[in-house]
Amino acid sequence: MTDSGHIPFIDEQRALETVCGTLSQAPWFAIDTEFLREKTYYPKLCLVQVATPDMVACIDPLVLDDITPLLDVIFDPQITKVMHAARQDMEILYHLRGAVPASVFDTQIAALLLGLPDQVGYGNLVQELLGVSLHKLHSRTDWSQRPLDEAQVDYAADDVIYLAQAYQLMQEKLRESGRLDWLADDLRSLSDPALYAAHPGNAWLRVKGANKLSGAALSILQALAAWREEKAQRLDRPRGWLLRDDVLLDIARHRPGTPQALGKIRGLHENTVRKHGDELLALVGQAADTKPAPFPARKLRQRLTPAQDAAVDVMQAVVRLVGEENGINPAVLANRNQLEQLLLGNTDVPLLQGWRKQLAGERLQGFLEGRLNVRMSGGALSIT
C-alpha cells in the first residue's frame, strides 16, 4: 500500500486482500472507476475507488497482478454496489468477467424519485443532497499515468466518499416516502448482460444515417458495420480508427466494385484501401445480393395525425402534473414515445406496470377513455 496523504492507495496484493476482506463484510459499498478508451475499443480500467461509511480506498489495477479478490466482492449478489450513472462502470465489469454484477443501486436513477433532474450529474447530486461543491480540477486527468499525486487521489476518492453519504440519505428519504421498492425493477434491469454486449451483427444500428438506407445499400452497410466491429474488437482499437460512419455510408451508397472506385470514396485513407480493400470489396459484392435485416420494430414510429399529436401534448401535461403533485421527476414516469404508444393502443409500456400505473397510468387511461377531464382551474391545470 502506497501512502497518498490520508487516502489509502492500494498497489500491493496483500493490501488489496485486506481491503476486500473488509468489503466482503459490508452490506453495501460505493464504487466508481476511472478509465480511458480514446485509443482502444474496450475501456482500459485505470483506477477503482471504493468506500463504506467507515473506510475508503483507491485501488490500482494497472500495478496489481490480480484483482480477482476485488471482482469477487463486486460480483457478490449479497452485497449492494452503489454507483452513479452505472452503465459505464457496468460495461467495464462486463468486459472483465463476461457478466455483470447483481444488486446494484444507481443514485442517478434513484434521484428521479426525489424530484431531481433527469440524468443529474454526480456533482449536482452531491450539491443538492449534501450541500458540498466538488471541484473539477482533475476531471481531464490521464488516469493511466503513474504516479498519481495526492491531489489526484483525493479527487478520485471524493467520487465515492460523497457517493456513500448520498446513498444513505437517499435510502432514508425513499424509505420515508414509501418509494424504495419502486426502484426494484429499474435497478434490476442494469444487470441485464444484453445492455453491455456489443454483437457485431447489431453494429449497423449504431451508425447514424442507417435509417436513410434501404435495399442493397442497407445490406452493404450491415455487412461493413459487422466487419468493422469484429475488427475493432480483435485489434482493440476504436471503430472510427478503422472506418468512420460517414465512410461506411458512402461505400454502401456507391457500391464500389474495383480498388479504383473504392479509393475515390471520400475520407477513406489509402492505407485502409491497401490493407483492407480486398475484404471491403468482397463484402460489398456479397451483401449487394443479400436481403437486409429489418429495422427493429421500435425504430419504426407511426406518424401521428395532428389531433393525435395534440392529445400526446395533453398527456405530457398530465405526466408533468402528476410528477409535480408527487415530487417526482416526470421523466421517471414516461417519455413521449411511451405516451404515443399508449395513445395508439399499446398496453405493453412501463407506464401501465407497477407503481407507475397507480400513479399516472390509470389517470391517462381514464383521459383516453373520456372518463377524466383536464382543465384549467384557478390558473392551474387540474384533472377531474
CSV table of N, CA, C and O in Angstrom, one decimal, residues 141-260:
chain,number,residue,atom,x,y,z
A,141,THR,N,-7.9,14.4,-16.1
A,141,THR,CA,-6.7,13.6,-15.8
A,141,THR,C,-6.5,12.4,-16.7
A,141,THR,O,-7.5,11.7,-17.0
A,142,ASP,N,-5.3,12.1,-17.1
A,142,ASP,CA,-5.0,10.8,-17.7
A,142,ASP,C,-4.7,9.9,-16.6
A,142,ASP,O,-3.6,9.8,-16.1
A,143,TRP,N,-5.7,9.0,-16.3
A,143,TRP,CA,-5.6,8.2,-15.2
A,143,TRP,C,-4.7,7.0,-15.4
A,143,TRP,O,-4.4,6.2,-14.5
A,144,SER,N,-4.2,6.8,-16.6
A,144,SER,CA,-3.2,5.7,-16.9
A,144,SER,C,-1.8,6.1,-16.5
A,144,SER,O,-0.9,5.2,-16.5
A,145,GLN,N,-1.5,7.4,-16.3
A,145,GLN,CA,-0.2,7.8,-15.9
A,145,GLN,C,0.1,7.6,-14.5
A,145,GLN,O,-0.7,7.7,-13.6
A,146,ARG,N,1.3,7.2,-14.2
A,146,ARG,CA,1.8,6.9,-12.8
A,146,ARG,C,3.1,7.6,-12.6
A,146,ARG,O,3.9,7.8,-13.6
A,147,PRO,N,3.4,8.2,-11.4
A,147,PRO,CA,2.5,8.1,-10.2
A,147,PRO,C,1.4,9.1,-10.3
A,147,PRO,O,1.5,10.1,-10.9
A,148,LEU,N,0.3,8.8,-9.5
A,148,LEU,CA,-0.8,9.8,-9.3
A,148,LEU,C,-0.4,10.6,-8.0
A,148,LEU,O,0.1,10.0,-7.1
A,149,ASP,N,-0.6,11.9,-8.1
A,149,ASP,CA,-0.2,12.7,-6.9
A,149,ASP,C,-1.3,12.7,-5.9
A,149,ASP,O,-2.4,12.2,-6.2
A,150,GLU,N,-1.1,13.3,-4.7
A,150,GLU,CA,-2.1,13.2,-3.6
A,150,GLU,C,-3.4,13.9,-4.0
A,150,GLU,O,-4.5,13.4,-3.7
A,151,ALA,N,-3.3,15.0,-4.8
A,151,ALA,CA,-4.5,15.8,-5.2
A,151,ALA,C,-5.3,14.9,-6.1
A,151,ALA,O,-6.6,15.0,-6.0
A,152,GLN,N,-4.7,14.2,-7.0
A,152,GLN,CA,-5.5,13.3,-7.9
A,152,GLN,C,-6.2,12.2,-7.2
A,152,GLN,O,-7.3,11.9,-7.5
A,153,VAL,N,-5.5,11.6,-6.2
A,153,VAL,CA,-6.1,10.5,-5.4
A,153,VAL,C,-7.2,11.1,-4.6
A,153,VAL,O,-8.3,10.4,-4.5
A,154,ASP,N,-7.0,12.2,-4.0
A,154,ASP,CA,-8.1,12.8,-3.2
A,154,ASP,C,-9.3,13.1,-4.1
A,154,ASP,O,-10.5,12.9,-3.7
A,155,TYR,N,-9.1,13.6,-5.3
A,155,TYR,CA,-10.2,13.9,-6.2
A,155,TYR,C,-10.9,12.6,-6.6
A,155,TYR,O,-12.2,12.6,-6.6
A,156,ALA,N,-10.2,11.6,-6.9
A,156,ALA,CA,-10.8,10.3,-7.2
A,156,ALA,C,-11.6,9.7,-6.0
A,156,ALA,O,-12.7,9.2,-6.2
A,157,ALA,N,-11.1,9.9,-4.8
A,157,ALA,CA,-11.7,9.3,-3.6
A,157,ALA,C,-13.0,10.1,-3.3
A,157,ALA,O,-14.0,9.5,-2.8
A,158,ASP,N,-13.1,11.4,-3.6
A,158,ASP,CA,-14.3,12.1,-3.4
A,158,ASP,C,-15.5,11.5,-4.2
A,158,ASP,O,-16.7,11.7,-3.7
A,159,ASP,N,-15.2,10.8,-5.3
A,159,ASP,CA,-16.3,10.2,-6.1
A,159,ASP,C,-17.0,9.1,-5.3
A,159,ASP,O,-18.1,8.8,-5.7
A,160,VAL,N,-16.4,8.5,-4.3
A,160,VAL,CA,-17.1,7.5,-3.5
A,160,VAL,C,-17.3,7.9,-2.1
A,160,VAL,O,-18.3,7.4,-1.5
A,161,ILE,N,-16.6,8.8,-1.6
A,161,ILE,CA,-16.8,9.3,-0.2
A,161,ILE,C,-18.2,9.9,-0.1
A,161,ILE,O,-19.0,9.6,0.7
A,162,TYR,N,-18.5,10.9,-1.0
A,162,TYR,CA,-19.8,11.5,-1.0
A,162,TYR,C,-20.9,10.7,-1.6
A,162,TYR,O,-22.0,10.9,-1.3
A,163,LEU,N,-20.5,9.8,-2.5
A,163,LEU,CA,-21.5,8.8,-3.0
A,163,LEU,C,-22.1,8.0,-1.9
A,163,LEU,O,-23.3,7.7,-1.8
A,164,ALA,N,-21.2,7.5,-1.0
A,164,ALA,CA,-21.7,6.7,0.2
A,164,ALA,C,-22.6,7.5,1.0
A,164,ALA,O,-23.6,7.1,1.5
A,165,GLN,N,-22.3,8.8,1.3
A,165,GLN,CA,-23.1,9.7,2.1
A,165,GLN,C,-24.4,9.9,1.4
A,165,GLN,O,-25.5,9.9,2.0
A,166,ALA,N,-24.4,10.2,0.1
A,166,ALA,CA,-25.6,10.5,-0.7
A,166,ALA,C,-26.5,9.2,-0.7
A,166,ALA,O,-27.8,9.4,-0.5
A,167,TYR,N,-26.0,8.1,-0.8
A,167,TYR,CA,-26.7,6.8,-0.8
A,167,TYR,C,-27.5,6.7,0.5
A,167,TYR,O,-28.7,6.3,0.5
A,168,GLN,N,-26.8,6.9,1.6
A,168,GLN,CA,-27.5,6.8,2.9
A,168,GLN,C,-28.7,7.7,3.1
A,168,GLN,O,-29.8,7.4,3.5
A,169,LEU,N,-28.5,9.0,2.6
A,169,LEU,CA,-29.5,10.0,2.7
A,169,LEU,C,-30.7,9.6,1.7
A,169,LEU,O,-31.9,9.8,2.1
A,170,MET,N,-30.3,9.2,0.5
A,170,MET,CA,-31.4,8.8,-0.4
A,170,MET,C,-32.2,7.6,0.1
A,170,MET,O,-33.4,7.6,-0.1
A,171,GLN,N,-31.5,6.6,0.7
A,171,GLN,CA,-32.2,5.5,1.2
A,171,GLN,C,-33.2,5.9,2.3
A,171,GLN,O,-34.4,5.5,2.3
A,172,GLU,N,-32.8,6.9,3.1
A,172,GLU,CA,-33.7,7.4,4.2
A,172,GLU,C,-34.9,8.1,3.6
A,172,GLU,O,-36.0,7.8,4.0
A,173,LYS,N,-34.7,9.0,2.6
A,173,LYS,CA,-35.7,9.7,2.0
A,173,LYS,C,-36.7,8.8,1.3
A,173,LYS,O,-37.9,9.0,1.3
A,174,LEU,N,-36.2,7.8,0.5
A,174,LEU,CA,-37.0,6.9,-0.2
A,174,LEU,C,-37.8,6.0,0.7
A,174,LEU,O,-39.0,5.7,0.4
A,175,ARG,N,-37.2,5.6,1.8
A,175,ARG,CA,-37.9,4.8,2.7
A,175,ARG,C,-39.1,5.5,3.4
A,175,ARG,O,-40.2,5.0,3.6
A,176,GLU,N,-38.8,6.8,3.8
A,176,GLU,CA,-39.8,7.6,4.4
A,176,GLU,C,-41.0,7.9,3.5
A,176,GLU,O,-42.1,8.0,4.0
A,177,SER,N,-40.7,8.0,2.2
A,177,SER,CA,-41.8,8.3,1.2
A,177,SER,C,-42.5,7.0,0.7
A,177,SER,O,-43.4,7.1,-0.1
A,178,GLY,N,-42.0,5.9,1.1
A,178,GLY,CA,-42.5,4.6,0.7
A,178,GLY,C,-42.2,4.3,-0.8
A,178,GLY,O,-42.9,3.5,-1.4
A,179,ARG,N,-41.1,4.8,-1.3
A,179,ARG,CA,-40.8,4.6,-2.7
A,179,ARG,C,-39.5,3.7,-2.9
A,179,ARG,O,-39.1,3.6,-4.1
A,180,LEU,N,-39.0,3.2,-1.9
A,180,LEU,CA,-37.8,2.4,-2.0
A,180,LEU,C,-38.0,1.2,-2.9
A,180,LEU,O,-37.2,0.8,-3.8
A,181,ASP,N,-39.2,0.6,-2.8
A,181,ASP,CA,-39.5,-0.6,-3.6
A,181,ASP,C,-39.8,-0.3,-5.0
A,181,ASP,O,-39.7,-1.1,-5.9
A,182,TRP,N,-40.1,1.0,-5.3
A,182,TRP,CA,-40.4,1.4,-6.7
A,182,TRP,C,-39.2,1.2,-7.6
A,182,TRP,O,-39.3,1.0,-8.8
A,183,LEU,N,-38.0,1.3,-7.0
A,183,LEU,CA,-36.8,1.2,-7.8
A,183,LEU,C,-36.4,-0.2,-8.3
A,183,LEU,O,-35.6,-0.3,-9.1
A,184,ALA,N,-37.0,-1.2,-7.6
A,184,ALA,CA,-36.5,-2.6,-7.8
A,184,ALA,C,-36.4,-3.0,-9.3
A,184,ALA,O,-35.3,-3.4,-9.7
A,185,ASP,N,-37.4,-2.8,-10.1
A,185,ASP,CA,-37.4,-3.2,-11.5
A,185,ASP,C,-36.4,-2.4,-12.3
A,185,ASP,O,-35.7,-2.9,-13.1
A,186,ASP,N,-36.4,-1.1,-12.1
A,186,ASP,CA,-35.4,-0.2,-12.8
A,186,ASP,C,-34.0,-0.6,-12.5
A,186,ASP,O,-33.2,-0.6,-13.4
A,187,LEU,N,-33.7,-0.9,-11.3
A,187,LEU,CA,-32.3,-1.2,-10.9
A,187,LEU,C,-32.0,-2.6,-11.4
A,187,LEU,O,-30.8,-2.9,-11.8
A,188,ARG,N,-32.9,-3.5,-11.3
A,188,ARG,CA,-32.6,-4.9,-11.8
A,188,ARG,C,-32.3,-5.0,-13.2
A,188,ARG,O,-31.4,-5.8,-13.6
A,189,SER,N,-32.8,-4.1,-14.0
A,189,SER,CA,-32.5,-4.1,-15.5
A,189,SER,C,-31.1,-3.7,-15.7
A,189,SER,O,-30.5,-4.1,-16.8
A,190,LEU,N,-30.4,-3.1,-14.8
A,190,LEU,CA,-29.0,-2.7,-15.0
A,190,LEU,C,-28.1,-4.0,-15.1
A,190,LEU,O,-27.0,-3.9,-15.6
A,191,SER,N,-28.6,-5.1,-14.5
A,191,SER,CA,-27.8,-6.3,-14.5
A,191,SER,C,-28.1,-7.2,-15.7
A,191,SER,O,-27.8,-8.4,-15.6
A,192,ASP,N,-28.8,-6.7,-16.7
A,192,ASP,CA,-29.0,-7.4,-17.9
A,192,ASP,C,-27.8,-7.4,-18.8
A,192,ASP,O,-27.5,-6.3,-19.3
A,193,PRO,N,-27.1,-8.5,-19.1
A,193,PRO,CA,-25.9,-8.6,-19.9
A,193,PRO,C,-26.2,-8.0,-21.3
A,193,PRO,O,-25.2,-7.5,-21.9
A,194,ALA,N,-27.4,-8.1,-21.8
A,194,ALA,CA,-27.7,-7.6,-23.2
A,194,ALA,C,-27.4,-6.1,-23.3
A,194,ALA,O,-27.1,-5.6,-24.4
A,195,LEU,N,-27.4,-5.4,-22.2
A,195,LEU,CA,-27.1,-3.9,-22.3
A,195,LEU,C,-25.7,-3.6,-22.6
A,195,LEU,O,-25.3,-2.6,-23.1
A,196,TYR,N,-24.8,-4.6,-22.4
A,196,TYR,CA,-23.3,-4.3,-22.5
A,196,TYR,C,-22.6,-5.2,-23.5
A,196,TYR,O,-21.5,-4.9,-23.9
A,197,ALA,N,-23.3,-6.2,-24.1
A,197,ALA,CA,-22.7,-7.0,-25.1
A,197,ALA,C,-22.8,-6.3,-26.5
A,197,ALA,O,-23.9,-6.0,-26.9
A,198,ALA,N,-21.7,-6.1,-27.1
A,198,ALA,CA,-21.6,-5.4,-28.4
A,198,ALA,C,-21.6,-6.5,-29.5
A,198,ALA,O,-20.5,-7.0,-29.9
A,199,HIS,N,-22.7,-7.0,-30.0
A,199,HIS,CA,-22.7,-8.0,-31.0
A,199,HIS,C,-22.5,-7.4,-32.4
A,199,HIS,O,-23.2,-6.4,-32.8
A,200,PRO,N,-21.5,-7.8,-33.2
A,200,PRO,CA,-21.2,-7.3,-34.5
A,200,PRO,C,-22.4,-7.2,-35.4
A,200,PRO,O,-22.6,-6.3,-36.2
A,201,GLY,N,-23.3,-8.2,-35.3
A,201,GLY,CA,-24.4,-8.2,-36.2
A,201,GLY,C,-25.4,-7.1,-35.9
A,201,GLY,O,-26.2,-6.8,-36.8
A,202,ASN,N,-25.3,-6.4,-34.8
A,202,ASN,CA,-26.2,-5.3,-34.5
A,202,ASN,C,-25.5,-4.0,-34.6
A,202,ASN,O,-26.1,-2.9,-34.3
A,203,ALA,N,-24.2,-4.0,-35.0
A,203,ALA,CA,-23.4,-2.7,-35.1
A,203,ALA,C,-24.0,-1.7,-36.0
A,203,ALA,O,-23.9,-0.5,-35.7
A,204,TRP,N,-24.7,-2.1,-37.1
A,204,TRP,CA,-25.3,-1.1,-38.0
A,204,TRP,C,-26.3,-0.2,-37.4
A,204,TRP,O,-26.5,0.9,-37.8
A,205,LEU,N,-27.0,-0.7,-36.3
A,205,LEU,CA,-28.0,0.1,-35.6
A,205,LEU,C,-27.4,1.3,-35.0
A,205,LEU,O,-28.2,2.3,-34.7
A,206,ARG,N,-26.1,1.3,-34.7
A,206,ARG,CA,-25.5,2.5,-34.1
A,206,ARG,C,-24.9,3.5,-35.1
A,206,ARG,O,-24.3,4.5,-34.7
A,207,VAL,N,-25.0,3.2,-36.4
A,207,VAL,CA,-24.5,4.0,-37.4
A,207,VAL,C,-25.5,5.1,-37.7
A,207,VAL,O,-26.6,4.9,-38.2
A,208,LYS,N,-25.1,6.4,-37.5
A,208,LYS,CA,-26.0,7.5,-37.7
A,208,LYS,C,-26.3,7.6,-39.2
A,208,LYS,O,-25.3,7.7,-40.0
A,209,GLY,N,-27.5,7.6,-39.6
A,209,GLY,CA,-27.9,7.7,-41.0
A,209,GLY,C,-28.3,6.4,-41.6
A,209,GLY,O,-28.7,6.3,-42.8
A,210,ALA,N,-28.2,5.3,-40.8
A,210,ALA,CA,-28.6,4.0,-41.4
A,210,ALA,C,-30.0,4.0,-41.7
A,210,ALA,O,-30.4,3.3,-42.7
A,211,ASN,N,-30.8,4.7,-41.0
A,211,ASN,CA,-32.3,4.7,-41.3
A,211,ASN,C,-32.6,5.3,-42.7
A,211,ASN,O,-33.8,5.3,-43.1
A,212,LYS,N,-31.7,6.0,-43.3
A,212,LYS,CA,-31.9,6.6,-44.6
A,212,LYS,C,-31.6,5.6,-45.8
A,212,LYS,O,-31.8,5.9,-47.0
A,213,LEU,N,-31.1,4.4,-45.4
A,213,LEU,CA,-30.8,3.4,-46.5
A,213,LEU,C,-31.8,2.3,-46.5
A,213,LEU,O,-32.6,2.1,-45.6
A,214,SER,N,-31.9,1.7,-47.7
A,214,SER,CA,-32.7,0.5,-47.9
A,214,SER,C,-32.1,-0.4,-48.9
A,214,SER,O,-31.2,0.0,-49.6
A,215,GLY,N,-32.7,-1.6,-49.1
A,215,GLY,CA,-32.3,-2.5,-50.1
A,215,GLY,C,-30.9,-2.9,-50.1
A,215,GLY,O,-30.3,-3.1,-49.0
A,216,ALA,N,-30.2,-2.9,-51.2
A,216,ALA,CA,-28.8,-3.3,-51.3
A,216,ALA,C,-27.9,-2.4,-50.5
A,216,ALA,O,-26.9,-2.9,-49.8
A,217,ALA,N,-28.2,-1.1,-50.5
A,217,ALA,CA,-27.3,-0.2,-49.7
A,217,ALA,C,-27.3,-0.5,-48.2
A,217,ALA,O,-26.3,-0.5,-47.5
A,218,LEU,N,-28.5,-0.9,-47.7
A,218,LEU,CA,-28.6,-1.2,-46.3
A,218,LEU,C,-27.9,-2.5,-46.0
A,218,LEU,O,-27.3,-2.7,-45.0
A,219,SER,N,-28.1,-3.5,-46.9
A,219,SER,CA,-27.4,-4.8,-46.7
A,219,SER,C,-25.9,-4.6,-46.7
A,219,SER,O,-25.2,-5.2,-45.8
A,220,ILE,N,-25.4,-3.7,-47.5
A,220,ILE,CA,-23.9,-3.5,-47.6
A,220,ILE,C,-23.5,-2.8,-46.3
A,220,ILE,O,-22.5,-3.2,-45.7
A,221,LEU,N,-24.3,-1.8,-45.8
A,221,LEU,CA,-23.9,-1.1,-44.6
A,221,LEU,C,-23.9,-2.1,-43.4
A,221,LEU,O,-23.0,-2.1,-42.6
A,222,GLN,N,-24.8,-3.0,-43.3
A,222,GLN,CA,-24.9,-4.0,-42.3
A,222,GLN,C,-23.7,-4.9,-42.3
A,222,GLN,O,-23.1,-5.2,-41.2
A,223,ALA,N,-23.2,-5.3,-43.5
A,223,ALA,CA,-22.0,-6.2,-43.6
A,223,ALA,C,-20.8,-5.4,-43.2
A,223,ALA,O,-19.9,-5.9,-42.5
A,224,LEU,N,-20.7,-4.2,-43.7
A,224,LEU,CA,-19.5,-3.4,-43.4
A,224,LEU,C,-19.4,-3.0,-41.9
A,224,LEU,O,-18.3,-3.1,-41.3
A,225,ALA,N,-20.5,-2.7,-41.3
A,225,ALA,CA,-20.5,-2.4,-39.8
A,225,ALA,C,-20.2,-3.6,-39.0
A,225,ALA,O,-19.4,-3.5,-38.0
A,226,ALA,N,-20.6,-4.8,-39.4
A,226,ALA,CA,-20.3,-6.0,-38.6
A,226,ALA,C,-18.8,-6.3,-38.8
A,226,ALA,O,-18.1,-6.7,-37.8
A,227,TRP,N,-18.3,-6.1,-40.0
A,227,TRP,CA,-16.8,-6.3,-40.2
A,227,TRP,C,-16.0,-5.4,-39.4
A,227,TRP,O,-15.0,-5.8,-38.8
A,228,ARG,N,-16.4,-4.1,-39.4
A,228,ARG,CA,-15.7,-3.1,-38.6
A,228,ARG,C,-15.7,-3.4,-37.1
A,228,ARG,O,-14.7,-3.3,-36.4
A,229,GLU,N,-16.9,-3.9,-36.6
A,229,GLU,CA,-17.0,-4.2,-35.2
A,229,GLU,C,-16.1,-5.3,-34.8
A,229,GLU,O,-15.4,-5.3,-33.8
A,230,GLU,N,-16.1,-6.4,-35.6
A,230,GLU,CA,-15.3,-7.6,-35.3
A,230,GLU,C,-13.8,-7.2,-35.4
A,230,GLU,O,-13.0,-7.6,-34.5
A,231,LYS,N,-13.4,-6.4,-36.4
A,231,LYS,CA,-12.0,-6.0,-36.5
A,231,LYS,C,-11.6,-5.1,-35.3
A,231,LYS,O,-10.5,-5.2,-34.8
A,232,ALA,N,-12.5,-4.2,-34.9
A,232,ALA,CA,-12.1,-3.3,-33.8
A,232,ALA,C,-12.0,-4.0,-32.5
A,232,ALA,O,-11.1,-3.8,-31.7
A,233,GLN,N,-12.9,-5.0,-32.3
A,233,GLN,CA,-12.8,-5.8,-31.1
A,233,GLN,C,-11.5,-6.6,-31.1
A,233,GLN,O,-10.8,-6.7,-30.0
A,234,ARG,N,-11.2,-7.2,-32.2
A,234,ARG,CA,-10.0,-8.1,-32.3
A,234,ARG,C,-8.7,-7.3,-32.1
A,234,ARG,O,-7.8,-7.7,-31.4
A,235,LEU,N,-8.6,-6.1,-32.7
A,235,LEU,CA,-7.5,-5.2,-32.6
A,235,LEU,C,-7.5,-4.4,-31.4
A,235,LEU,O,-6.5,-3.7,-31.0
A,236,ASP,N,-8.6,-4.3,-30.7
A,236,ASP,CA,-8.8,-3.4,-29.5
A,236,ASP,C,-8.5,-2.0,-29.9
A,236,ASP,O,-7.7,-1.3,-29.3
A,237,ARG,N,-9.1,-1.5,-31.0
A,237,ARG,CA,-9.0,-0.2,-31.5
A,237,ARG,C,-10.4,0.5,-31.7
A,237,ARG,O,-11.3,-0.2,-32.0
A,238,PRO,N,-10.5,1.8,-31.5
A,238,PRO,CA,-11.8,2.4,-31.7
A,238,PRO,C,-12.3,2.2,-33.1
A,238,PRO,O,-11.6,2.1,-34.1
A,239,ARG,N,-13.6,2.1,-33.2
A,239,ARG,CA,-14.3,1.8,-34.5
A,239,ARG,C,-13.8,2.9,-35.6
A,239,ARG,O,-13.5,2.6,-36.7
A,240,GLY,N,-13.9,4.1,-35.1
A,240,GLY,CA,-13.6,5.2,-36.1
A,240,GLY,C,-12.2,5.2,-36.6
A,240,GLY,O,-11.9,5.9,-37.6
A,241,TRP,N,-11.3,4.5,-35.9
A,241,TRP,CA,-9.9,4.4,-36.4
A,241,TRP,C,-9.8,3.5,-37.7
A,241,TRP,O,-8.9,3.7,-38.5
A,242,LEU,N,-10.8,2.6,-37.8
A,242,LEU,CA,-10.8,1.7,-39.0
A,242,LEU,C,-11.6,2.4,-40.1
A,242,LEU,O,-11.1,2.6,-41.2
A,243,LEU,N,-12.8,2.7,-39.8
A,243,LEU,CA,-13.7,3.4,-40.8
A,243,LEU,C,-14.7,4.3,-40.1
A,243,LEU,O,-15.3,3.8,-39.1
A,244,ARG,N,-14.8,5.5,-40.5
A,244,ARG,CA,-15.8,6.4,-39.8
A,244,ARG,C,-17.2,6.0,-40.4
A,244,ARG,O,-17.3,5.4,-41.4
A,245,ASP,N,-18.2,6.4,-39.6
A,245,ASP,CA,-19.6,6.2,-40.0
A,245,ASP,C,-19.9,6.7,-41.4
A,245,ASP,O,-20.5,6.1,-42.2
A,246,ASP,N,-19.5,8.0,-41.7
A,246,ASP,CA,-19.8,8.6,-42.9
A,246,ASP,C,-19.1,7.8,-44.1
A,246,ASP,O,-19.7,7.8,-45.2
A,247,VAL,N,-18.0,7.2,-43.9
A,247,VAL,CA,-17.3,6.4,-44.9
A,247,VAL,C,-18.1,5.2,-45.2
A,247,VAL,O,-18.3,4.7,-46.3
A,248,LEU,N,-18.6,4.5,-44.1
A,248,LEU,CA,-19.4,3.3,-44.3
A,248,LEU,C,-20.6,3.6,-45.1
A,248,LEU,O,-21.0,2.9,-46.0
A,249,LEU,N,-21.3,4.7,-44.8
A,249,LEU,CA,-22.5,5.1,-45.6
A,249,LEU,C,-22.2,5.4,-47.0
A,249,LEU,O,-22.9,5.0,-47.9
A,250,ASP,N,-21.1,6.1,-47.3
A,250,ASP,CA,-20.7,6.3,-48.7
A,250,ASP,C,-20.4,5.1,-49.5
A,250,ASP,O,-20.8,4.9,-50.6
A,251,ILE,N,-19.7,4.1,-48.9
A,251,ILE,CA,-19.4,2.9,-49.5
A,251,ILE,C,-20.7,2.1,-49.8
A,251,ILE,O,-20.9,1.6,-50.9
A,252,ALA,N,-21.6,2.1,-48.8
A,252,ALA,CA,-22.9,1.5,-49.0
A,252,ALA,C,-23.7,2.1,-50.2
A,252,ALA,O,-24.3,1.4,-51.0
A,253,ARG,N,-23.7,3.4,-50.3
A,253,ARG,CA,-24.4,4.1,-51.3
A,253,ARG,C,-23.8,3.9,-52.7
A,253,ARG,O,-24.6,3.7,-53.7
A,254,HIS,N,-22.5,4.0,-52.8
A,254,HIS,CA,-21.8,4.0,-54.1
A,254,HIS,C,-21.5,2.6,-54.6
A,254,HIS,O,-21.3,2.4,-55.8
A,255,ARG,N,-21.5,1.6,-53.7
A,255,ARG,CA,-21.2,0.2,-54.1
A,255,ARG,C,-20.0,0.0,-55.0
A,255,ARG,O,-20.2,-0.5,-56.1
A,256,PRO,N,-18.8,0.5,-54.6
A,256,PRO,CA,-17.7,0.3,-55.5
A,256,PRO,C,-17.4,-1.1,-55.8
A,256,PRO,O,-17.5,-2.0,-54.9
A,257,GLY,N,-16.9,-1.4,-57.0
A,257,GLY,CA,-16.6,-2.7,-57.4
A,257,GLY,C,-15.2,-3.0,-57.7
A,257,GLY,O,-14.8,-4.1,-58.0
A,258,THR,N,-14.4,-1.9,-57.7
A,258,THR,CA,-12.9,-2.0,-58.0
A,258,THR,C,-12.1,-1.3,-57.0
A,258,THR,O,-12.7,-0.3,-56.3
A,259,PRO,N,-10.8,-1.6,-56.9
A,259,PRO,CA,-10.0,-0.8,-55.9
A,259,PRO,C,-10.0,0.7,-56.3
A,259,PRO,O,-9.9,1.5,-55.4
A,260,GLN,N,-10.0,1.0,-57.6
A,260,GLN,CA,-10.0,2.4,-58.0
A,260,GLN,C,-11.3,3.1,-57.6
A,260,GLN,O,-11.2,4.2,-57.1
